[in-house]
Amino acid sequence: MSLLQDLINLNLSETTDKIIAEYIWIGGSGMDVRSKARTLTGPIKSPKDLPKWNYDGSSTGQAPGEDSEVIIYPQAIFKDPFRRGNNILVMCDTYTPAGEPIPTNKRHNAAKIFSHPEVAAEVPWYGIEQEYTLLQKDVKWPIGWPVGGFPGPQGPYYCGAGADKAFGRDIVDAHYKACLYAGINISGINGEVMPGQWEFQVGPSVGISAGDELWVARYILERITEIAGVALSFDPKPIQVCFTNLRHSSFLLNLKNTGWLCTMA
């Protein structure tokens, strides 16, 4: 395991100008995050320096099997907190081979709105809250809860500290620092009202970058919980028989017709 960790942490810049770019996109459910990696010559400074790529949309619920190719367009880049060095995470959106946005690509219409001169002149700022729950992987029950049972009444858990009140803080702090490393404007974290439930905030961020930052923050959290062997839920009420805080992330600008911002809520 020590040798494996050494290989994972190899500094590629010592021997090659090649970098690893992890292309990220939103899957067919509108909430699942997919990714795959490719080798490129670096360093990369702008999404415009990156090639488009493709994937099998029939495997993500975004295309039929007989015509499954989906093209991903790089839209935003972030430093990769997992591979580090000059390696990058690339937020993409999704198109047909003919260049038409596929139905689950909500970013395309949102970008049109945000790039409109009258909107851009306003320099719209957004702050987004994202609540999530950490679950025991094999039973999908919140960490800190007895399996098949329920925790004590709410009260001590919100912004709480202590082994009997805060569960999963190592994951939360790892995510916090990884997002800052990546260049995401994550502005804070806190424990929520239910054991195993936490929240992070992204922003203030300008325009569509708020959406890109939130989605990459979600991707980073998925990767960290993967490493930790913990399941992740963005459902505001993952256990239907209990009380949870129903507040969730939302935008103030009326862009519901784009759907891109709605999928971030």
Coordinates of C-alpha atoms in Angstrom, one line a residue:
M1 CA 0.0 0.0 0.0
S2 CA 2.9 2.3 0.7
L3 CA 4.3 1.8 -2.8
L4 CA 0.9 2.3 -4.3
Q5 CA 0.6 5.6 -2.5
D6 CA 4.0 6.6 -3.7
L7 CA 3.0 5.9 -7.3
I8 CA -0.2 7.9 -6.9
N9 CA 1.7 10.8 -5.6
L10 CA 4.4 10.8 -8.4
N11 CA 5.2 14.4 -9.5
L12 CA 5.0 14.1 -13.3
S13 CA 6.5 17.5 -13.9
E14 CA 9.9 16.1 -12.9
T15 CA 10.1 13.8 -15.9
T16 CA 7.5 14.9 -18.6
D17 CA 5.5 17.9 -19.8
K18 CA 2.4 15.5 -20.1
I19 CA -0.5 16.2 -17.8
I20 CA -3.7 14.3 -16.9
A21 CA -7.0 16.1 -17.6
E22 CA -10.1 14.7 -15.9
Y23 CA -13.1 15.6 -18.0
I24 CA -16.2 15.9 -15.9
W25 CA -19.9 16.1 -17.1
I26 CA -23.4 15.6 -15.7
G27 CA -25.1 12.3 -16.5
G28 CA -28.6 11.4 -17.5
S29 CA -30.3 11.7 -14.1
G30 CA -29.3 15.4 -14.0
M31 CA -27.6 14.8 -10.7
D32 CA -25.0 12.1 -11.3
V33 CA -21.5 13.3 -12.1
R34 CA -19.4 11.3 -14.6
S35 CA -15.7 11.7 -15.6
K36 CA -12.9 10.1 -17.5
A37 CA -9.2 11.1 -18.0
R38 CA -6.9 11.7 -20.9
T39 CA -3.2 12.6 -21.4
L40 CA -2.4 16.0 -22.8
T41 CA 0.7 18.2 -23.3
G42 CA 0.7 20.9 -20.6
P43 CA 0.5 23.1 -18.9
I44 CA -3.1 24.1 -19.8
K45 CA -4.1 27.7 -19.0
S46 CA -7.6 28.0 -20.6
P47 CA -10.5 25.7 -21.6
K48 CA -9.9 27.0 -25.1
D49 CA -6.6 25.1 -25.1
L50 CA -8.4 21.8 -24.6
P51 CA -9.8 19.4 -27.3
K52 CA -13.4 18.3 -27.3
W53 CA -13.9 14.7 -26.5
N54 CA -16.6 12.1 -26.6
Y55 CA -18.3 9.3 -24.6
D56 CA -20.9 6.6 -24.9
G57 CA -24.2 8.3 -24.0
S58 CA -26.1 5.0 -24.0
S59 CA -24.2 4.1 -20.8
T60 CA -25.2 7.3 -19.0
G61 CA -28.9 7.4 -20.1
Q62 CA -28.3 10.2 -22.6
A63 CA -28.4 8.6 -26.0
P64 CA -29.8 5.5 -27.7
G65 CA -27.6 2.5 -28.3
E66 CA -27.8 2.8 -32.0
D67 CA -26.5 6.4 -32.0
S68 CA -24.7 6.7 -28.7
E69 CA -21.9 9.2 -29.3
V70 CA -22.0 12.4 -27.1
I71 CA -19.4 15.2 -27.5
I72 CA -18.1 17.0 -24.4
Y73 CA -17.0 20.6 -24.7
P74 CA -14.5 21.9 -22.1
Q75 CA -15.9 24.9 -20.3
A76 CA -13.9 25.5 -17.1
I77 CA -10.7 24.2 -15.6
F78 CA -9.6 23.6 -12.0
K79 CA -6.5 22.3 -10.3
D80 CA -6.7 18.6 -9.6
P81 CA -6.4 18.1 -5.8
F82 CA -6.0 14.3 -6.2
R83 CA -3.2 14.2 -8.8
R84 CA -1.9 17.7 -8.1
G85 CA 1.0 19.1 -10.1
N86 CA -0.1 20.6 -13.4
N87 CA -3.0 18.1 -13.7
I88 CA -6.5 19.5 -14.0
L89 CA -10.2 18.9 -13.6
V90 CA -12.2 20.0 -16.6
M91 CA -15.9 20.9 -16.3
C92 CA -17.7 20.1 -19.6
D93 CA -21.1 20.3 -21.2
T94 CA -22.6 17.9 -23.7
Y95 CA -23.6 17.9 -27.4
T96 CA -24.6 15.7 -30.3
P97 CA -21.9 15.1 -33.0
A98 CA -23.8 17.8 -35.0
G99 CA -23.2 20.4 -32.3
E100 CA -26.6 20.5 -30.8
P101 CA -26.9 20.5 -27.0
I102 CA -28.4 17.3 -25.7
P103 CA -31.6 17.6 -23.6
T104 CA -29.7 17.2 -20.3
N105 CA -27.3 20.0 -21.2
K106 CA -28.8 22.9 -19.2
R107 CA -25.6 24.9 -19.2
H108 CA -25.9 25.8 -22.8
N109 CA -29.0 28.0 -22.4
A110 CA -27.7 29.4 -19.1
A111 CA -24.5 30.5 -20.8
K112 CA -26.5 32.4 -23.4
I113 CA -28.3 34.3 -20.6
F114 CA -25.2 35.0 -18.6
S115 CA -23.3 36.2 -21.7
H116 CA -26.0 38.7 -22.7
P117 CA -24.5 42.2 -22.4
E118 CA -27.2 43.5 -20.1
V119 CA -26.8 40.5 -17.7
A120 CA -23.0 40.6 -17.8
A121 CA -23.0 44.3 -17.1
E122 CA -24.8 43.6 -13.8
V123 CA -21.9 41.3 -12.7
P124 CA -24.4 39.0 -10.9
W125 CA -23.0 37.4 -7.7
Y126 CA -24.3 34.1 -6.3
G127 CA -23.9 32.3 -3.0
I128 CA -25.1 28.7 -3.0
E129 CA -25.7 26.3 -0.1
Q130 CA -25.3 22.6 -0.7
E131 CA -26.5 20.2 2.0
Y132 CA -25.5 16.6 1.9
T133 CA -25.6 13.4 4.0
L134 CA -22.9 10.9 4.6
L135 CA -24.2 7.3 4.6
Q136 CA -22.9 4.0 5.7
K137 CA -22.0 2.4 2.3
D138 CA -23.5 -1.1 2.7
V139 CA -26.8 -0.2 4.4
K140 CA -27.3 3.4 3.1
W141 CA -28.0 4.6 6.6
P142 CA -26.6 8.0 7.9
I143 CA -23.3 7.7 9.7
G144 CA -23.7 8.4 13.4
W145 CA -27.0 6.6 13.4
P146 CA -27.4 3.1 14.9
V147 CA -28.1 0.7 12.1
G148 CA -31.9 0.4 11.7
G149 CA -32.4 2.9 14.5
F150 CA -32.6 6.6 15.0
P151 CA -30.5 9.3 16.7
G152 CA -31.5 11.4 19.6
P153 CA -33.6 14.6 19.1
Q154 CA -32.2 17.4 17.0
G155 CA -30.5 20.2 18.9
P156 CA -26.9 19.2 19.7
Y157 CA -25.8 18.3 16.1
Y158 CA -26.2 21.7 14.2
C159 CA -22.7 23.2 14.2
G160 CA -21.8 20.8 16.9
A161 CA -18.5 19.4 18.0
G162 CA -17.7 16.1 19.7
A163 CA -17.6 12.4 18.9
D164 CA -21.3 12.0 19.8
K165 CA -22.4 15.0 17.8
A166 CA -20.3 15.5 14.7
F167 CA -19.8 12.5 12.4
G168 CA -17.6 12.6 9.3
R169 CA -15.6 15.8 10.0
D170 CA -12.5 14.3 8.4
I171 CA -14.3 14.0 5.1
V172 CA -15.8 17.5 5.4
D173 CA -12.4 19.1 6.1
A174 CA -10.7 17.1 3.4
H175 CA -13.3 18.4 0.9
Y176 CA -13.0 22.0 2.2
K177 CA -9.2 22.1 1.6
A178 CA -9.5 20.2 -1.7
C179 CA -11.9 22.7 -3.1
L180 CA -9.7 25.7 -2.0
Y181 CA -6.8 23.9 -3.7
A182 CA -8.8 23.4 -6.9
G183 CA -9.6 27.1 -7.1
I184 CA -13.3 26.8 -6.1
N185 CA -14.6 29.8 -4.1
I186 CA -15.9 27.7 -1.2
S187 CA -16.7 30.1 1.5
G188 CA -17.6 27.8 4.5
I189 CA -18.9 24.6 6.0
N190 CA -21.0 23.6 8.9
G191 CA -22.7 20.6 10.5
E192 CA -26.4 20.4 10.0
V193 CA -29.4 19.5 12.2
M194 CA -29.2 15.7 11.6
P195 CA -26.3 13.5 12.5
G196 CA -24.2 12.7 9.4
Q197 CA -25.6 15.8 7.5
W198 CA -23.3 18.7 6.5
E199 CA -23.4 21.7 4.4
F200 CA -20.9 23.7 2.3
Q201 CA -21.3 27.1 0.6
V202 CA -19.9 28.2 -2.7
G203 CA -19.6 31.9 -3.5
P204 CA -19.8 34.7 -3.9
S205 CA -19.2 33.7 -7.5
V206 CA -20.0 35.6 -10.7
G207 CA -22.5 34.4 -13.3
I208 CA -22.2 30.9 -14.6
S209 CA -19.0 30.2 -12.8
A210 CA -21.1 29.6 -9.7
G211 CA -22.6 26.6 -11.4
D212 CA -19.3 25.3 -12.6
E213 CA -17.8 25.6 -9.2
L214 CA -20.7 23.9 -7.5
W215 CA -20.6 21.0 -9.8
V216 CA -16.9 20.5 -9.5
A217 CA -17.2 20.8 -5.7
R218 CA -19.8 18.0 -5.9
Y219 CA -17.5 15.9 -8.0
I220 CA -14.6 16.4 -5.5
L221 CA -16.9 15.4 -2.6
E222 CA -18.0 12.2 -4.5
R223 CA -14.3 11.3 -5.0
I224 CA -13.4 11.9 -1.4
T225 CA -16.3 9.8 -0.1
E226 CA -15.3 7.1 -2.6
I227 CA -11.8 7.1 -1.0
A228 CA -13.3 7.0 2.5
G229 CA -15.7 4.2 1.7
V230 CA -18.7 6.3 2.6
A231 CA -21.8 6.8 0.4
L232 CA -23.0 10.3 -0.4
S233 CA -26.5 11.7 -0.8
F234 CA -27.5 15.2 -2.0
D235 CA -31.2 14.3 -1.2
P236 CA -32.4 16.9 1.3
K237 CA -34.4 14.2 3.0
P238 CA -32.6 10.9 2.5
I239 CA -34.4 9.1 5.3
Q240 CA -38.1 9.6 4.7
V241 CA -39.3 8.9 8.2
C242 CA -37.2 11.5 9.9
F243 CA -37.0 15.3 10.1
T244 CA -34.4 17.0 8.0
N245 CA -33.7 20.6 7.1
L246 CA -35.4 21.1 3.8
R247 CA -33.5 24.3 2.8
H248 CA -31.4 23.7 -0.3
S249 CA -29.2 25.6 -2.7
S250 CA -31.0 28.0 -5.1
F251 CA -30.3 30.9 -7.3
L252 CA -32.1 34.3 -6.9
L253 CA -32.0 35.1 -10.6
N254 CA -35.1 33.9 -12.5
L255 CA -33.4 31.4 -14.8
K256 CA -35.7 28.4 -14.2
N257 CA -36.4 28.1 -17.9
T258 CA -32.8 27.1 -18.5
G259 CA -32.9 24.1 -16.2
W260 CA -29.1 24.3 -15.7
L261 CA -29.6 26.3 -12.5
C262 CA -32.5 24.2 -11.4
T263 CA -30.4 21.0 -11.5
M264 CA -28.1 22.8 -9.0
A265 CA -30.8 23.1 -6.4

